[in-house]
PDB file of C-alpha atoms (C1' of nucleotides) in Angstrom:
ATOM      1  CA  MET A   1     -16.115  -9.102 -14.538  1.00  0.00           C
ATOM      2  CA  LEU A   2     -16.234  -7.735 -11.510  1.00  0.00           C
ATOM      3  CA  PRO A   3     -19.360  -8.106  -8.982  1.00  0.00           C
ATOM      4  CA  GLN A   4     -21.225  -5.224  -8.803  1.00  0.00           C
ATOM      5  CA  PRO A   5     -21.104  -4.622  -4.805  1.00  0.00           C
ATOM      6  CA  ILE A   6     -17.616  -5.843  -4.338  1.00  0.00           C
ATOM      7  CA  PRO A   7     -17.652  -7.860  -1.109  1.00  0.00           C
ATOM      8  CA  VAL A   8     -15.433  -6.630   1.914  1.00  0.00           C
ATOM      9  CA  GLU A   9     -13.326  -9.825   1.540  1.00  0.00           C
ATOM     10  CA  LEU A  10     -12.572  -9.153  -2.288  1.00  0.00           C
ATOM     11  CA  ALA A  11     -11.729  -5.367  -1.272  1.00  0.00           C
ATOM     12  CA  GLU A  12      -9.352  -6.677   1.267  1.00  0.00           C
ATOM     13  CA  ILE A  13      -7.558  -9.316  -1.236  1.00  0.00           C
ATOM     14  CA  ILE A  14      -7.289  -6.661  -3.894  1.00  0.00           C
ATOM     15  CA  ALA A  15      -6.010  -4.023  -1.392  1.00  0.00           C
ATOM     16  CA  GLN A  16      -3.522  -6.400  -0.118  1.00  0.00           C
ATOM     17  CA  ARG A  17      -2.327  -7.352  -3.499  1.00  0.00           C
ATOM     18  CA  LEU A  18      -1.854  -3.595  -4.413  1.00  0.00           C
ATOM     19  CA  ARG A  19       0.210  -2.877  -1.189  1.00  0.00           C
ATOM     20  CA  ILE A  20       2.366  -5.678  -1.990  1.00  0.00           C
ATOM     21  CA  ILE A  21       3.301  -4.099  -5.369  1.00  0.00           C
ATOM     22  CA  GLY A  22       3.112  -0.589  -3.985  1.00  0.00           C
ATOM     23  CA  ASP A  23       6.532  -0.466  -2.553  1.00  0.00           C
ATOM     24  CA  PRO A  24       9.538   1.245  -4.337  1.00  0.00           C
ATOM     25  CA  THR A  25      11.836  -1.632  -3.442  1.00  0.00           C
ATOM     26  CA  ARG A  26       9.781  -4.178  -4.822  1.00  0.00           C
ATOM     27  CA  ILE A  27       8.701  -2.117  -7.958  1.00  0.00           C
ATOM     28  CA  ARG A  28      12.541  -1.798  -8.654  1.00  0.00           C
ATOM     29  CA  LEU A  29      13.129  -5.465  -7.995  1.00  0.00           C
ATOM     30  CA  LEU A  30      10.507  -6.414 -10.272  1.00  0.00           C
ATOM     31  CA  ASP A  31      11.893  -3.899 -12.774  1.00  0.00           C
ATOM     32  CA  ALA A  32      15.296  -5.464 -12.642  1.00  0.00           C
ATOM     33  CA  LEU A  33      13.613  -8.808 -13.278  1.00  0.00           C
ATOM     34  CA  ARG A  34      12.312  -7.818 -16.534  1.00  0.00           C
ATOM     35  CA  SER A  35      15.479  -8.411 -18.118  1.00  0.00           C
ATOM     36  CA  GLY A  36      15.097 -11.990 -16.936  1.00  0.00           C
ATOM     37  CA  GLU A  37      16.296 -14.331 -14.213  1.00  0.00           C
ATOM     38  CA  ARG A  38      18.440 -12.977 -11.306  1.00  0.00           C
ATOM     39  CA  SER A  39      20.309 -13.717  -8.210  1.00  0.00           C
ATOM     40  CA  VAL A  40      19.859 -12.178  -5.021  1.00  0.00           C
ATOM     41  CA  ASN A  41      23.224 -10.852  -5.239  1.00  0.00           C
ATOM     42  CA  HIS A  42      22.906  -9.477  -8.431  1.00  0.00           C
ATOM     43  CA  LEU A  43      19.505  -7.742  -7.464  1.00  0.00           C
ATOM     44  CA  THR A  44      21.290  -6.430  -4.338  1.00  0.00           C
ATOM     45  CA  GLU A  45      23.985  -4.592  -6.176  1.00  0.00           C
ATOM     46  CA  GLN A  46      21.805  -3.339  -8.857  1.00  0.00           C
ATOM     47  CA  LEU A  47      19.480  -1.548  -6.277  1.00  0.00           C
ATOM     48  CA  GLY A  48      22.230  -0.651  -4.129  1.00  0.00           C
ATOM     49  CA  THR A  49      20.547  -1.952  -0.923  1.00  0.00           C
ATOM     50  CA  SER A  50      21.227  -4.517   1.716  1.00  0.00           C
ATOM     51  CA  GLN A  51      21.131  -8.364   0.896  1.00  0.00           C
ATOM     52  CA  GLN A  52      18.666  -8.764   3.605  1.00  0.00           C
ATOM     53  CA  ASN A  53      16.476  -6.211   2.443  1.00  0.00           C
ATOM     54  CA  ALA A  54      16.335  -7.526  -1.068  1.00  0.00           C
ATOM     55  CA  SER A  55      15.935 -11.175   0.275  1.00  0.00           C
ATOM     56  CA  LYS A  56      12.983 -10.091   2.454  1.00  0.00           C
ATOM     57  CA  HIS A  57      11.151  -8.229  -0.342  1.00  0.00           C
ATOM     58  CA  LEU A  58      11.814 -11.105  -2.757  1.00  0.00           C
ATOM     59  CA  GLY A  59      10.443 -13.526   0.081  1.00  0.00           C
ATOM     60  CA  MET A  60       7.194 -11.329   0.109  1.00  0.00           C
ATOM     61  CA  LEU A  61       6.805 -11.443  -3.807  1.00  0.00           C
ATOM     62  CA  LEU A  62       7.525 -15.130  -3.625  1.00  0.00           C
ATOM     63  CA  GLN A  63       4.846 -15.755  -1.330  1.00  0.00           C
ATOM     64  CA  ALA A  64       2.412 -13.467  -3.157  1.00  0.00           C
ATOM     65  CA  GLY A  65       3.023 -15.766  -6.327  1.00  0.00           C
ATOM     66  CA  ILE A  66       4.284 -12.609  -8.257  1.00  0.00           C
ATOM     67  CA  VAL A  67       7.837 -14.122  -8.647  1.00  0.00           C
ATOM     68  CA  SER A  68       9.364 -17.709  -8.661  1.00  0.00           C
ATOM     69  CA  ARG A  69      12.635 -19.237  -6.901  1.00  0.00           C
ATOM     70  CA  ARG A  70      14.892 -21.659  -8.392  1.00  0.00           C
ATOM     71  CA  LYS A  71      18.038 -22.713  -6.029  1.00  0.00           C
ATOM     72  CA  GLN A  72      20.955 -23.882  -7.634  1.00  0.00           C
ATOM     73  CA  GLY A  73      23.774 -24.378  -5.322  1.00  0.00           C
ATOM     74  CA  THR A  74      23.853 -21.668  -2.806  1.00  0.00           C
ATOM     75  CA  THR A  75      22.457 -19.173  -5.104  1.00  0.00           C
ATOM     76  CA  SER A  76      18.613 -18.512  -5.482  1.00  0.00           C
ATOM     77  CA  TRP A  77      17.379 -17.274  -8.833  1.00  0.00           C
ATOM     78  CA  TYR A  78      14.287 -15.286  -8.887  1.00  0.00           C
ATOM     79  CA  ALA A  79      12.125 -14.565 -12.042  1.00  0.00           C
ATOM     80  CA  ILE A  80       8.800 -12.969 -12.753  1.00  0.00           C
ATOM     81  CA  ALA A  81       5.910 -15.338 -12.259  1.00  0.00           C
ATOM     82  CA  ASP A  82       3.020 -12.991 -12.997  1.00  0.00           C
ATOM     83  CA  ASP A  83       3.499 -10.920 -16.073  1.00  0.00           C
ATOM     84  CA  SER A  84       0.428  -8.750 -15.376  1.00  0.00           C
ATOM     85  CA  VAL A  85       2.283  -6.837 -12.571  1.00  0.00           C
ATOM     86  CA  LEU A  86       4.284  -5.053 -15.189  1.00  0.00           C
ATOM     87  CA  ALA A  87       1.347  -4.272 -16.983  1.00  0.00           C
ATOM     88  CA  LEU A  88      -0.082  -2.627 -13.923  1.00  0.00           C
ATOM     89  CA  CYS A  89       2.721  -0.458 -13.720  1.00  0.00           C
ATOM     90  CA  GLU A  90       2.366   0.494 -17.287  1.00  0.00           C
ATOM     91  CA  GLN A  91      -0.921   1.520 -16.902  1.00  0.00           C
ATOM     92  CA  ILE A  92      -0.456   3.547 -13.460  1.00  0.00           C
ATOM     93  CA  CYS A  93       1.988   5.462 -15.789  1.00  0.00           C
ATOM     94  CA  GLY A  94      -0.375   5.980 -18.393  1.00  0.00           C
ATOM     95  CA  ALA A  95      -2.912   7.424 -16.159  1.00  0.00           C
ATOM     96  CA  LEU A  96      -0.225   9.783 -14.623  1.00  0.00           C
ATOM     97  CA  GLN A  97       0.544  11.062 -18.152  1.00  0.00           C
ATOM     98  CA  ALA A  98      -2.920  11.519 -18.916  1.00  0.00           C
ATOM     99  CA  GLN A  99      -3.692  13.514 -15.783  1.00  0.00           C
ATOM    100  CA  LEU A 100      -0.311  15.652 -16.470  1.00  0.00           C
ATOM    101  CA  GLU A 101      -1.414  16.480 -19.853  1.00  0.00           C
ATOM    102  CA  GLU A 102      -4.788  17.630 -18.329  1.00  0.00           C
ATOM    103  CA  LEU A 103      -2.952  19.848 -16.160  1.00  0.00           C
ATOM    104  CA  SER A 104      -0.643  21.270 -18.822  1.00  0.00           C
ATOM    105  CA  ALA A 105      -3.408  21.913 -20.824  1.00  0.00           C
ATOM    106  CA  ILE A 106      -5.140  23.755 -18.028  1.00  0.00           C
ATOM    107  CA  VAL A 107      -1.951  25.736 -17.169  1.00  0.00           C
ATOM    108  CA  GLY A 108      -1.039  26.802 -20.742  1.00  0.00           C
ATOM    109  CA  PRO A 109      -4.231  26.511 -22.952  1.00  0.00           C
ATOM    110  CA  THR A 110      -3.087  28.714 -25.735  1.00  0.00           C
ATOM    111  CA  ARG A 111       0.371  27.668 -25.979  1.00  0.00           C
TER     112      ARG A 111
ATOM    113  CA  MET B   1       6.764   2.644 -22.601  1.00  0.00           C
ATOM    114  CA  LEU B   2       8.394   2.244 -19.361  1.00  0.00           C
ATOM    115  CA  PRO B   3      11.943   3.343 -19.276  1.00  0.00           C
ATOM    116  CA  GLN B   4      14.213   0.269 -18.904  1.00  0.00           C
ATOM    117  CA  PRO B   5      15.979   1.064 -15.693  1.00  0.00           C
ATOM    118  CA  ILE B   6      12.996   2.587 -13.862  1.00  0.00           C
ATOM    119  CA  PRO B   7      14.361   5.717 -11.782  1.00  0.00           C
ATOM    120  CA  VAL B   8      13.899   5.555  -8.101  1.00  0.00           C
ATOM    121  CA  GLU B   9      11.610   8.521  -8.167  1.00  0.00           C
ATOM    122  CA  LEU B  10       9.290   7.067 -10.728  1.00  0.00           C
ATOM    123  CA  ALA B  11       9.251   3.748  -8.564  1.00  0.00           C
ATOM    124  CA  GLU B  12       8.185   5.891  -5.349  1.00  0.00           C
ATOM    125  CA  ILE B  13       5.500   7.851  -7.515  1.00  0.00           C
ATOM    126  CA  ILE B  14       4.068   4.347  -8.755  1.00  0.00           C
ATOM    127  CA  ALA B  15       4.210   3.031  -5.299  1.00  0.00           C
ATOM    128  CA  GLN B  16       2.510   5.775  -3.685  1.00  0.00           C
ATOM    129  CA  ARG B  17      -0.146   5.748  -6.305  1.00  0.00           C
ATOM    130  CA  LEU B  18      -0.613   1.801  -5.638  1.00  0.00           C
ATOM    131  CA  ARG B  19      -0.724   2.264  -1.951  1.00  0.00           C
ATOM    132  CA  ILE B  20      -3.326   5.010  -2.329  1.00  0.00           C
ATOM    133  CA  ILE B  21      -5.618   2.630  -4.121  1.00  0.00           C
ATOM    134  CA  GLY B  22      -4.432  -0.171  -1.943  1.00  0.00           C
ATOM    135  CA  ASP B  23      -7.100   0.279   0.966  1.00  0.00           C
ATOM    136  CA  PRO B  24     -10.274  -1.893   1.391  1.00  0.00           C
ATOM    137  CA  THR B  25     -12.300   1.312   2.341  1.00  0.00           C
ATOM    138  CA  ARG B  26     -11.059   3.147  -0.631  1.00  0.00           C
ATOM    139  CA  ILE B  27     -11.596   0.255  -2.984  1.00  0.00           C
ATOM    140  CA  ARG B  28     -15.071  -0.151  -1.687  1.00  0.00           C
ATOM    141  CA  LEU B  29     -15.671   3.708  -2.106  1.00  0.00           C
ATOM    142  CA  LEU B  30     -14.465   3.405  -5.802  1.00  0.00           C
ATOM    143  CA  ASP B  31     -16.806   0.741  -6.195  1.00  0.00           C
ATOM    144  CA  ALA B  32     -19.754   2.381  -4.875  1.00  0.00           C
ATOM    145  CA  LEU B  33     -18.947   5.377  -7.145  1.00  0.00           C
ATOM    146  CA  ARG B  34     -19.179   3.051 -10.276  1.00  0.00           C
ATOM    147  CA  SER B  35     -22.839   3.562 -10.315  1.00  0.00           C
ATOM    148  CA  GLY B  36     -22.163   7.380 -10.714  1.00  0.00           C
ATOM    149  CA  GLU B  37     -22.060  10.628  -8.433  1.00  0.00           C
ATOM    150  CA  ARG B  38     -22.822  10.185  -4.807  1.00  0.00           C
ATOM    151  CA  SER B  39     -22.717  11.939  -1.767  1.00  0.00           C
ATOM    152  CA  VAL B  40     -20.726  11.515   1.280  1.00  0.00           C
ATOM    153  CA  ASN B  41     -23.732  10.793   3.240  1.00  0.00           C
ATOM    154  CA  HIS B  42     -24.828   8.157   0.640  1.00  0.00           C
ATOM    155  CA  LEU B  43     -21.223   6.397   0.614  1.00  0.00           C
ATOM    156  CA  THR B  44     -21.101   6.466   4.534  1.00  0.00           C
ATOM    157  CA  GLU B  45     -24.317   4.425   4.774  1.00  0.00           C
ATOM    158  CA  GLN B  46     -23.691   2.255   2.033  1.00  0.00           C
ATOM    159  CA  LEU B  47     -20.114   1.423   3.286  1.00  0.00           C
ATOM    160  CA  GLY B  48     -21.294   1.137   6.947  1.00  0.00           C
ATOM    161  CA  THR B  49     -18.686   3.251   8.176  1.00  0.00           C
ATOM    162  CA  SER B  50     -18.365   6.703   9.887  1.00  0.00           C
ATOM    163  CA  GLN B  51     -18.878  10.098   8.219  1.00  0.00           C
ATOM    164  CA  GLN B  52     -15.565  11.152   9.184  1.00  0.00           C
ATOM    165  CA  ASN B  53     -13.694   7.997   7.663  1.00  0.00           C
ATOM    166  CA  ALA B  54     -15.163   8.400   4.565  1.00  0.00           C
ATOM    167  CA  SER B  55     -14.638  11.807   4.265  1.00  0.00           C
ATOM    168  CA  LYS B  56     -11.039  11.520   5.131  1.00  0.00           C
ATOM    169  CA  HIS B  57     -10.487   8.660   2.280  1.00  0.00           C
ATOM    170  CA  LEU B  58     -12.554  10.728  -0.186  1.00  0.00           C
ATOM    171  CA  GLY B  59     -10.074  13.680   0.498  1.00  0.00           C
ATOM    172  CA  MET B  60      -7.202  11.256  -0.141  1.00  0.00           C
ATOM    173  CA  LEU B  61      -8.622  10.178  -3.331  1.00  0.00           C
ATOM    174  CA  LEU B  62      -9.532  13.628  -4.355  1.00  0.00           C
ATOM    175  CA  GLN B  63      -5.953  14.839  -3.828  1.00  0.00           C
ATOM    176  CA  ALA B  64      -4.612  11.940  -5.925  1.00  0.00           C
ATOM    177  CA  GLY B  65      -6.945  13.117  -8.766  1.00  0.00           C
ATOM    178  CA  ILE B  66      -8.752   9.766  -8.438  1.00  0.00           C
ATOM    179  CA  VAL B  67     -12.261  11.364  -7.866  1.00  0.00           C
ATOM    180  CA  SER B  68     -13.603  14.821  -8.459  1.00  0.00           C
ATOM    181  CA  ARG B  69     -15.829  16.533  -5.991  1.00  0.00           C
ATOM    182  CA  ARG B  70     -18.757  18.949  -6.749  1.00  0.00           C
ATOM    183  CA  LYS B  71     -20.401  21.081  -3.815  1.00  0.00           C
ATOM    184  CA  GLN B  72     -24.022  21.917  -3.824  1.00  0.00           C
ATOM    185  CA  GLY B  73     -25.512  23.471  -0.749  1.00  0.00           C
ATOM    186  CA  THR B  74     -24.111  21.568   2.178  1.00  0.00           C
ATOM    187  CA  THR B  75     -23.476  18.432   0.321  1.00  0.00           C
ATOM    188  CA  SER B  76     -20.546  17.289  -1.589  1.00  0.00           C
ATOM    189  CA  TRP B  77     -20.963  14.923  -4.509  1.00  0.00           C
ATOM    190  CA  TYR B  78     -17.946  12.575  -5.489  1.00  0.00           C
ATOM    191  CA  ALA B  79     -17.521  10.945  -8.849  1.00  0.00           C
ATOM    192  CA  ILE B  80     -14.613   9.031 -10.231  1.00  0.00           C
ATOM    193  CA  ALA B  81     -12.415  11.009 -12.406  1.00  0.00           C
ATOM    194  CA  ASP B  82      -9.630   8.555 -13.438  1.00  0.00           C
ATOM    195  CA  ASP B  83     -11.338   5.472 -14.938  1.00  0.00           C
ATOM    196  CA  SER B  84      -8.170   3.542 -15.228  1.00  0.00           C
ATOM    197  CA  VAL B  85      -8.463   2.732 -11.463  1.00  0.00           C
ATOM    198  CA  LEU B  86     -11.345   0.268 -12.059  1.00  0.00           C
ATOM    199  CA  ALA B  87      -9.546  -1.445 -14.756  1.00  0.00           C
ATOM    200  CA  LEU B  88      -6.670  -1.779 -12.320  1.00  0.00           C
ATOM    201  CA  CYS B  89      -9.152  -3.819 -10.087  1.00  0.00           C
ATOM    202  CA  GLU B  90     -10.362  -5.925 -12.837  1.00  0.00           C
ATOM    203  CA  GLN B  91      -6.590  -6.687 -13.833  1.00  0.00           C
ATOM    204  CA  ILE B  92      -5.704  -7.811 -10.395  1.00  0.00           C
ATOM    205  CA  CYS B  93      -8.867  -9.934 -10.143  1.00  0.00           C
ATOM    206  CA  GLY B  94      -7.824 -11.565 -13.391  1.00  0.00           C
ATOM    207  CA  ALA B  95      -4.608 -12.409 -12.230  1.00  0.00           C
ATOM    208  CA  LEU B  96      -5.979 -13.728  -9.060  1.00  0.00           C
ATOM    209  CA  GLN B  97      -8.157 -16.165 -11.001  1.00  0.00           C
ATOM    210  CA  ALA B  98      -5.330 -17.252 -13.307  1.00  0.00           C
ATOM    211  CA  GLN B  99      -3.326 -18.069 -10.194  1.00  0.00           C
ATOM    212  CA  LEU B 100      -6.196 -20.007  -8.507  1.00  0.00           C
ATOM    213  CA  GLU B 101      -6.913 -21.987 -11.941  1.00  0.00           C
ATOM    214  CA  GLU B 102      -3.095 -23.024 -11.826  1.00  0.00           C
ATOM    215  CA  LEU B 103      -3.588 -24.083  -8.219  1.00  0.00           C
ATOM    216  CA  SER B 104      -6.579 -25.997  -8.893  1.00  0.00           C
ATOM    217  CA  ALA B 105      -5.112 -27.655 -11.706  1.00  0.00           C
ATOM    218  CA  ILE B 106      -2.163 -28.860  -9.727  1.00  0.00           C
ATOM    219  CA  VAL B 107      -4.354 -29.899  -6.704  1.00  0.00           C
ATOM    220  CA  GLY B 108      -7.040 -31.740  -8.863  1.00  0.00           C
ATOM    221  CA  PRO B 109      -5.362 -32.382 -12.300  1.00  0.00           C
ATOM    222  CA  THR B 110      -7.577 -35.205 -13.648  1.00  0.00           C
ATOM    223  CA  ARG B 111     -10.835 -33.937 -12.465  1.00  0.00           C
TER     224      ARG B 111
ATOM    225  C1'  DC C   1      37.021 -31.230   8.192  1.00  0.00           C
ATOM    226  C1'  DC C   2      37.444 -26.450   7.500  1.00  0.00           C
ATOM    227  C1'  DA C   3      36.678 -21.790   5.664  1.00  0.00           C
ATOM    228  C1'  DG C   4      34.091 -18.850   2.660  1.00  0.00           C
ATOM    229  C1'  DA C   5      30.146 -17.359  -0.264  1.00  0.00           C
ATOM    230  C1'  DG C   6      25.317 -16.984  -0.756  1.00  0.00           C
ATOM    231  C1'  DT C   7      20.905 -16.687   1.202  1.00  0.00           C
ATOM    232  C1'  DA C   8      17.159 -16.535   4.526  1.00  0.00           C
ATOM    233  C1'  DC C   9      15.256 -15.951   9.217  1.00  0.00           C
ATOM    234  C1'  DC C  10      14.511 -13.141  13.688  1.00  0.00           C
ATOM    235  C1'  DA C  11      14.385  -9.284  16.672  1.00  0.00           C
ATOM    236  C1'  DC C  12      14.187  -4.237  16.884  1.00  0.00           C
ATOM    237  C1'  DC C  13      13.283   0.493  15.753  1.00  0.00           C
ATOM    238  C1'  DG C  14      11.193   4.288  13.650  1.00  0.00           C
ATOM    239  C1'  DT C  15       7.724   5.719  10.629  1.00  0.00           C
ATOM    240  C1'  DG C  16       3.282   5.864   8.521  1.00  0.00           C
ATOM    241  C1'  DC C  17      -1.515   5.201   8.304  1.00  0.00           C
ATOM    242  C1'  DA C  18      -6.272   3.471   9.418  1.00  0.00           C
ATOM    243  C1'  DG C  19     -10.000   4.494  12.508  1.00  0.00           C
ATOM    244  C1'  DT C  20     -12.280   6.938  16.146  1.00  0.00           C
ATOM    245  C1'  DT C  21     -13.405  11.266  18.862  1.00  0.00           C
ATOM    246  C1'  DG C  22     -14.166  15.902  18.951  1.00  0.00           C
ATOM    247  C1'  DT C  23     -15.109  19.926  16.749  1.00  0.00           C
ATOM    248  C1'  DA C  24     -15.439  23.893  13.530  1.00  0.00           C
ATOM    249  C1'  DC C  25     -17.412  25.523   9.241  1.00  0.00           C
ATOM    250  C1'  DA C  26     -20.992  26.244   5.700  1.00  0.00           C
ATOM    251  C1'  DT C  27     -25.576  26.184   4.290  1.00  0.00           C
ATOM    252  C1'  DA C  28     -30.802  25.558   4.572  1.00  0.00           C
ATOM    253  C1'  DG C  29     -34.971  25.903   7.101  1.00  0.00           C
ATOM    254  C1'  DG C  30     -38.121  28.149  10.273  1.00  0.00           C
TER     255       DG C  30
ATOM    256  C1'  DC D   1     -30.899  34.876  14.378  1.00  0.00           C
ATOM    257  C1'  DC D   2     -31.214  30.058  15.844  1.00  0.00           C
ATOM    258  C1'  DT D   3     -31.107  25.291  14.952  1.00  0.00           C
ATOM    259  C1'  DA D   4     -30.267  21.236  12.346  1.00  0.00           C
ATOM    260  C1'  DT D   5     -27.893  19.194   8.630  1.00  0.00           C
ATOM    261  C1'  DG D   6     -23.851  17.868   5.943  1.00  0.00           C
ATOM    262  C1'  DT D   7     -19.135  18.083   5.339  1.00  0.00           C
ATOM    263  C1'  DA D   8     -14.019  18.614   6.524  1.00  0.00           C
ATOM    264  C1'  DC D   9     -10.320  19.036   9.926  1.00  0.00           C
ATOM    265  C1'  DA D  10      -7.124  18.201  13.902  1.00  0.00           C
ATOM    266  C1'  DA D  11      -5.489  15.044  17.574  1.00  0.00           C
ATOM    267  C1'  DC D  12      -4.767  10.604  19.233  1.00  0.00           C
ATOM    268  C1'  DT D  13      -4.147   5.602  19.447  1.00  0.00           C
ATOM    269  C1'  DG D  14      -2.997   1.215  17.859  1.00  0.00           C
ATOM    270  C1'  DC D  15      -1.148  -1.415  14.489  1.00  0.00           C
ATOM    271  C1'  DA D  16       1.432  -2.729  10.392  1.00  0.00           C
ATOM    272  C1'  DC D  17       5.590  -2.346   7.638  1.00  0.00           C
ATOM    273  C1'  DG D  18      10.129  -0.973   5.823  1.00  0.00           C
ATOM    274  C1'  DG D  19      14.795  -0.990   6.968  1.00  0.00           C
ATOM    275  C1'  DT D  20      18.910  -2.546   9.599  1.00  0.00           C
ATOM    276  C1'  DG D  21      21.839  -5.555  12.230  1.00  0.00           C
ATOM    277  C1'  DG D  22      22.888 -10.266  13.832  1.00  0.00           C
ATOM    278  C1'  DT D  23      22.937 -14.936  12.788  1.00  0.00           C
ATOM    279  C1'  DA D  24      21.941 -19.582  11.342  1.00  0.00           C
ATOM    280  C1'  DC D  25      21.898 -22.574   7.465  1.00  0.00           C
ATOM    281  C1'  DT D  26      23.472 -24.536   3.213  1.00  0.00           C
ATOM    282  C1'  DC D  27      26.627 -25.587  -0.531  1.00  0.00           C
ATOM    283  C1'  DT D  28      31.183 -25.480  -2.737  1.00  0.00           C
ATOM    284  C1'  DG D  29      36.261 -25.511  -2.690  1.00  0.00           C
ATOM    285  C1'  DG D  30      40.654 -26.685  -0.568  1.00  0.00           C
TER     286       DG D  30
END
DNA sequence: CCAGAGTACCACCGTGCAGTTGTACATAGG
DNA sequence: CCTATGTACAACTGCACGGTGGTACTCTGG
């Protein structure tokens, strides 16, 4: 599926994508959106951060096409538009768990 | 598999992991290692970067447990230790292609 | 028309990181 | 030994980014 020598441009696109998701606040925003559509106010309170910060990160996720925005009155409702990002986090956690199991096997092999 | 409210610490770990992979040079290093074990010198020439830069990024990937190092004489041989990173890139590309197809469907729906 | 709520944008600051330069270390060859 | 080769580490610089404060804009309710 991937071309054998990945061109520099594609490497930069992939890297940019990974860096967009690679932020604790944005990961927590996406996590909060797993339950469904949420307003900025709700997300701000759930994360315990400032409204400006939440809006800023949601704007970045929106521009990247990872979330979608729906305006109703004065409130904006955000939702996950790209389900693959959650699978990405799952995969990361899976790799981490595999590494931890290897380490524990080395530390305590006979036990 | 993932806990429902992702704890802040886990979000930071996932984010750090994504940021480590989210660099064009490191993605190209991992891509070059898809063909098998390679020396620093070989990777330096293949990427067209400096030896110091390649060594620096390889050190980061090594510390993260993504690649492995084997020293023989004066040369260091690096190899991919965590195959899931390649699947990660594949997934990113898949999501990008899906988004592109959606866009092209909007731009030229009858053609 | 006015006040308040909800949201987004802008400027700023501090931090972290990518790339470069210089250099130290280890090993093989003569 | 002495030199060359291959690699890793430290310091520096420029730049991008995360968080914050301030503010403008929009819509709703009175």
